[in-house]
Amino acid sequence: MAQEMETEVERLRGEVVRLQQRVLAQQMELDNLKNQSGPADHAHERGSNNVDDLGGADLLWRACPPLKCSVVRPHLVTLGDTIYVGGGNTPNQEMCRRVHKLVPGADKWESLPITPYLTFALAGVNGHPTVIGGVNIISSLTSADLLHFDADVNKWKKTLPPMPTRRRAASATTLRNNLVVAGGIHEEDGKSYLSTVEVLDTEKQLWSRVCSLPKPTNFMSMTSCELTDRIYLLGGLSKQGSIRSVFSCVFTDLLNSASPSSDGETTRDAKSEPDSRVWEDIAQTPYHRMGCITISGRLVVASGLDKGNQATRPVYVLDPISRKWETVGEMAAARSSCSLVSRGRGRLMVVGGYIDPRHWIASLTTDVMECINLKLE
């Protein structure tokens, strides 16, 4: 009897998600009709359960291909006009090991060859999507490897030097020909959280260990901004639970925090104390488990959990002077643990996440990818 009830509950939860997706699709159609009939006083445009984008000056939604599967907190990389999605948590372990790409104008996502790793980070290095660390599915060991995708031979290759520190569930970003990797989990028992930060000079092929984060973390959302020379991390987990702190540093100061070793390589003691002159705790996010991106030099966050553990809709931007959050838009539906990518001109794509964060089941994750036109002044 209990098993039958559990099966029925799972079925009903799936029906709830499908109904929510139908509502989103109808809302998208309604918004388009309103825009076609005349000007509307909208603070945002709504998406559907497809991969949605804003087309042209009229800001009408157009339907794009859905993601390959439901996913929570995937890693996103934009190289040129191509978006790459990889990693994260999905109901299907095989999908966790894959990277998918969407080229503008294509009618579907294309899957790259499967990787041997789970819980890897993803970044764009030298124009290639690059898998960073993770857990090897055969050995169950945490990896220090970097795999870059060679499109000419359709293979993942180990052409970059491995990280000094093995890690999974790490965060990564790139800035000025440098790959920055922060936090994560070191040991296979899942208890050794990392605060170490390492930087790869992709031209010299040399790793540097730089100033550590203020606290050991994993699964943080990480972004960088060349305009302001800053790096941001937020929304992750520590041994004490969810982190609402926004850690930020000037990238030049971070590079200068490394010290040369006697053999000429650039290193820093992995157990060195964090330097408050490098990393700052600049703000508290409005909610837990938010994703972040920088757009036009501004830090944008979305998709968190409120005090009642409910998913949220608002999108916020951080005022760099007052360090206060301002609402600049709203997602079509409440979600948490999403990932963000910029599409330019104040446009934000919000990908994946939980519809209901209380349950780790496939029917309550979402393959939604929506684009919002933000009011950034």
JSON list of C-alpha atoms in Angstrom, two decimals, residues 21-117:
[
{"chain": "A", "resi": 21, "resn": "GLN", "atom": "CA", "xyz": [4.88, 24.40, -17.88]},
{"chain": "A", "resi": 22, "resn": "ARG", "atom": "CA", "xyz": [1.57, 24.76, -19.73]},
{"chain": "A", "resi": 23, "resn": "VAL", "atom": "CA", "xyz": [0.83, 27.92, -17.74]},
{"chain": "A", "resi": 24, "resn": "LEU", "atom": "CA", "xyz": [4.22, 29.34, -18.71]},
{"chain": "A", "resi": 25, "resn": "ALA", "atom": "CA", "xyz": [3.62, 28.56, -22.38]},
{"chain": "A", "resi": 26, "resn": "GLN", "atom": "CA", "xyz": [0.20, 30.25, -22.28]},
{"chain": "A", "resi": 27, "resn": "GLN", "atom": "CA", "xyz": [1.69, 33.27, -20.52]},
{"chain": "A", "resi": 28, "resn": "MET", "atom": "CA", "xyz": [4.36, 33.55, -23.21]},
{"chain": "A", "resi": 29, "resn": "GLU", "atom": "CA", "xyz": [1.69, 33.52, -25.93]},
{"chain": "A", "resi": 30, "resn": "LEU", "atom": "CA", "xyz": [-0.39, 36.10, -24.04]},
{"chain": "A", "resi": 31, "resn": "ASP", "atom": "CA", "xyz": [2.59, 38.43, -23.62]},
{"chain": "A", "resi": 32, "resn": "ASN", "atom": "CA", "xyz": [3.38, 38.19, -27.32]},
{"chain": "A", "resi": 33, "resn": "LEU", "atom": "CA", "xyz": [-0.23, 39.06, -28.22]},
{"chain": "A", "resi": 34, "resn": "LYS", "atom": "CA", "xyz": [-0.14, 42.06, -25.89]},
{"chain": "A", "resi": 35, "resn": "ASN", "atom": "CA", "xyz": [3.10, 43.29, -27.43]},
{"chain": "A", "resi": 36, "resn": "GLN", "atom": "CA", "xyz": [1.72, 42.87, -30.95]},
{"chain": "A", "resi": 37, "resn": "SER", "atom": "CA", "xyz": [-1.46, 44.81, -30.11]},
{"chain": "A", "resi": 38, "resn": "GLY", "atom": "CA", "xyz": [0.34, 47.83, -28.69]},
{"chain": "A", "resi": 39, "resn": "PRO", "atom": "CA", "xyz": [2.75, 49.08, -26.05]},
{"chain": "A", "resi": 40, "resn": "ALA", "atom": "CA", "xyz": [2.60, 47.41, -22.66]},
{"chain": "A", "resi": 41, "resn": "ASP", "atom": "CA", "xyz": [3.84, 48.51, -19.28]},
{"chain": "A", "resi": 42, "resn": "HIS", "atom": "CA", "xyz": [5.83, 45.36, -18.46]},
{"chain": "A", "resi": 43, "resn": "ALA", "atom": "CA", "xyz": [8.75, 45.18, -16.07]},
{"chain": "A", "resi": 44, "resn": "HIS", "atom": "CA", "xyz": [9.80, 41.90, -17.68]},
{"chain": "A", "resi": 45, "resn": "GLU", "atom": "CA", "xyz": [8.96, 39.37, -20.37]},
{"chain": "A", "resi": 46, "resn": "ARG", "atom": "CA", "xyz": [7.90, 35.83, -19.46]},
{"chain": "A", "resi": 47, "resn": "GLY", "atom": "CA", "xyz": [9.26, 32.56, -20.70]},
{"chain": "A", "resi": 48, "resn": "SER", "atom": "CA", "xyz": [8.00, 29.02, -21.17]},
{"chain": "A", "resi": 49, "resn": "ASN", "atom": "CA", "xyz": [9.28, 25.55, -20.54]},
{"chain": "A", "resi": 50, "resn": "ASN", "atom": "CA", "xyz": [11.31, 25.83, -23.72]},
{"chain": "A", "resi": 51, "resn": "VAL", "atom": "CA", "xyz": [14.65, 27.55, -24.17]},
{"chain": "A", "resi": 52, "resn": "ASP", "atom": "CA", "xyz": [13.36, 31.05, -24.78]},
{"chain": "A", "resi": 53, "resn": "ASP", "atom": "CA", "xyz": [14.99, 34.14, -26.20]},
{"chain": "A", "resi": 54, "resn": "LEU", "atom": "CA", "xyz": [14.00, 37.66, -27.05]},
{"chain": "A", "resi": 55, "resn": "GLY", "atom": "CA", "xyz": [14.03, 38.34, -30.79]},
{"chain": "A", "resi": 56, "resn": "GLY", "atom": "CA", "xyz": [14.42, 41.77, -32.36]},
{"chain": "A", "resi": 57, "resn": "ALA", "atom": "CA", "xyz": [13.61, 45.25, -31.14]},
{"chain": "A", "resi": 58, "resn": "ASP", "atom": "CA", "xyz": [9.98, 44.34, -30.39]},
{"chain": "A", "resi": 59, "resn": "LEU", "atom": "CA", "xyz": [11.18, 42.07, -27.56]},
{"chain": "A", "resi": 60, "resn": "LEU", "atom": "CA", "xyz": [8.82, 39.27, -28.53]},
{"chain": "A", "resi": 61, "resn": "TRP", "atom": "CA", "xyz": [9.57, 35.81, -27.22]},
{"chain": "A", "resi": 62, "resn": "ARG", "atom": "CA", "xyz": [10.51, 33.09, -29.65]},
{"chain": "A", "resi": 63, "resn": "ALA", "atom": "CA", "xyz": [10.55, 29.41, -28.77]},
{"chain": "A", "resi": 64, "resn": "CYS", "atom": "CA", "xyz": [13.96, 27.72, -28.72]},
{"chain": "A", "resi": 65, "resn": "PRO", "atom": "CA", "xyz": [14.91, 24.06, -28.18]},
{"chain": "A", "resi": 66, "resn": "PRO", "atom": "CA", "xyz": [14.40, 22.63, -24.68]},
{"chain": "A", "resi": 67, "resn": "LEU", "atom": "CA", "xyz": [17.38, 21.41, -22.70]},
{"chain": "A", "resi": 68, "resn": "LYS", "atom": "CA", "xyz": [18.37, 17.77, -23.00]},
{"chain": "A", "resi": 69, "resn": "CYS", "atom": "CA", "xyz": [17.12, 17.00, -19.50]},
{"chain": "A", "resi": 70, "resn": "SER", "atom": "CA", "xyz": [16.11, 18.55, -16.21]},
{"chain": "A", "resi": 71, "resn": "VAL", "atom": "CA", "xyz": [19.14, 19.97, -14.41]},
{"chain": "A", "resi": 72, "resn": "VAL", "atom": "CA", "xyz": [20.02, 21.76, -11.19]},
{"chain": "A", "resi": 73, "resn": "ARG", "atom": "CA", "xyz": [22.86, 24.32, -11.11]},
{"chain": "A", "resi": 74, "resn": "PRO", "atom": "CA", "xyz": [24.55, 23.43, -14.40]},
{"chain": "A", "resi": 75, "resn": "HIS", "atom": "CA", "xyz": [27.72, 25.21, -15.52]},
{"chain": "A", "resi": 76, "resn": "LEU", "atom": "CA", "xyz": [27.25, 27.62, -18.43]},
{"chain": "A", "resi": 77, "resn": "VAL", "atom": "CA", "xyz": [29.83, 28.92, -20.89]},
{"chain": "A", "resi": 78, "resn": "THR", "atom": "CA", "xyz": [29.36, 31.33, -23.78]},
{"chain": "A", "resi": 79, "resn": "LEU", "atom": "CA", "xyz": [31.97, 31.18, -26.55]},
{"chain": "A", "resi": 80, "resn": "GLY", "atom": "CA", "xyz": [31.07, 33.52, -29.38]},
{"chain": "A", "resi": 81, "resn": "ASP", "atom": "CA", "xyz": [27.40, 32.95, -30.13]},
{"chain": "A", "resi": 82, "resn": "THR", "atom": "CA", "xyz": [27.42, 29.39, -28.78]},
{"chain": "A", "resi": 83, "resn": "ILE", "atom": "CA", "xyz": [26.15, 28.44, -25.32]},
{"chain": "A", "resi": 84, "resn": "TYR", "atom": "CA", "xyz": [27.56, 25.35, -23.61]},
{"chain": "A", "resi": 85, "resn": "VAL", "atom": "CA", "xyz": [25.79, 23.66, -20.68]},
{"chain": "A", "resi": 86, "resn": "GLY", "atom": "CA", "xyz": [27.42, 20.92, -18.64]},
{"chain": "A", "resi": 87, "resn": "GLY", "atom": "CA", "xyz": [27.70, 19.31, -15.24]},
{"chain": "A", "resi": 88, "resn": "GLY", "atom": "CA", "xyz": [25.20, 20.07, -12.51]},
{"chain": "A", "resi": 89, "resn": "ASN", "atom": "CA", "xyz": [22.84, 17.52, -11.00]},
{"chain": "A", "resi": 90, "resn": "THR", "atom": "CA", "xyz": [20.41, 15.63, -13.20]},
{"chain": "A", "resi": 91, "resn": "PRO", "atom": "CA", "xyz": [18.14, 12.60, -12.72]},
{"chain": "A", "resi": 92, "resn": "ASN", "atom": "CA", "xyz": [20.29, 10.72, -15.24]},
{"chain": "A", "resi": 93, "resn": "GLN", "atom": "CA", "xyz": [23.92, 10.13, -14.20]},
{"chain": "A", "resi": 94, "resn": "GLU", "atom": "CA", "xyz": [25.02, 9.83, -17.83]},
{"chain": "A", "resi": 95, "resn": "MET", "atom": "CA", "xyz": [23.66, 13.32, -18.54]},
{"chain": "A", "resi": 96, "resn": "CYS", "atom": "CA", "xyz": [25.72, 14.66, -15.60]},
{"chain": "A", "resi": 97, "resn": "ARG", "atom": "CA", "xyz": [28.83, 13.64, -17.54]},
{"chain": "A", "resi": 98, "resn": "ARG", "atom": "CA", "xyz": [27.86, 15.42, -20.75]},
{"chain": "A", "resi": 99, "resn": "VAL", "atom": "CA", "xyz": [28.27, 18.90, -22.18]},
{"chain": "A", "resi": 100, "resn": "HIS", "atom": "CA", "xyz": [25.68, 20.22, -24.64]},
{"chain": "A", "resi": 101, "resn": "LYS", "atom": "CA", "xyz": [25.89, 23.17, -26.99]},
{"chain": "A", "resi": 102, "resn": "LEU", "atom": "CA", "xyz": [23.29, 25.43, -28.58]},
{"chain": "A", "resi": 103, "resn": "VAL", "atom": "CA", "xyz": [24.25, 27.41, -31.66]},
{"chain": "A", "resi": 104, "resn": "PRO", "atom": "CA", "xyz": [21.93, 30.31, -32.59]},
{"chain": "A", "resi": 105, "resn": "GLY", "atom": "CA", "xyz": [19.58, 29.26, -35.35]},
{"chain": "A", "resi": 106, "resn": "ALA", "atom": "CA", "xyz": [19.91, 25.55, -34.54]},
{"chain": "A", "resi": 107, "resn": "ASP", "atom": "CA", "xyz": [16.72, 23.63, -33.79]},
{"chain": "A", "resi": 108, "resn": "LYS", "atom": "CA", "xyz": [18.20, 21.41, -31.10]},
{"chain": "A", "resi": 109, "resn": "TRP", "atom": "CA", "xyz": [20.94, 21.01, -28.54]},
{"chain": "A", "resi": 110, "resn": "GLU", "atom": "CA", "xyz": [23.95, 19.01, -29.69]},
{"chain": "A", "resi": 111, "resn": "SER", "atom": "CA", "xyz": [25.68, 16.62, -27.28]},
{"chain": "A", "resi": 112, "resn": "LEU", "atom": "CA", "xyz": [29.45, 16.56, -27.09]},
{"chain": "A", "resi": 113, "resn": "PRO", "atom": "CA", "xyz": [31.19, 13.23, -26.40]},
{"chain": "A", "resi": 114, "resn": "ILE", "atom": "CA", "xyz": [30.62, 11.93, -22.89]},
{"chain": "A", "resi": 115, "resn": "THR", "atom": "CA", "xyz": [33.28, 12.70, -20.25]},
{"chain": "A", "resi": 116, "resn": "PRO", "atom": "CA", "xyz": [34.56, 10.31, -17.56]},
{"chain": "A", "resi": 117, "resn": "TYR", "atom": "CA", "xyz": [33.70, 12.76, -14.77]}
]
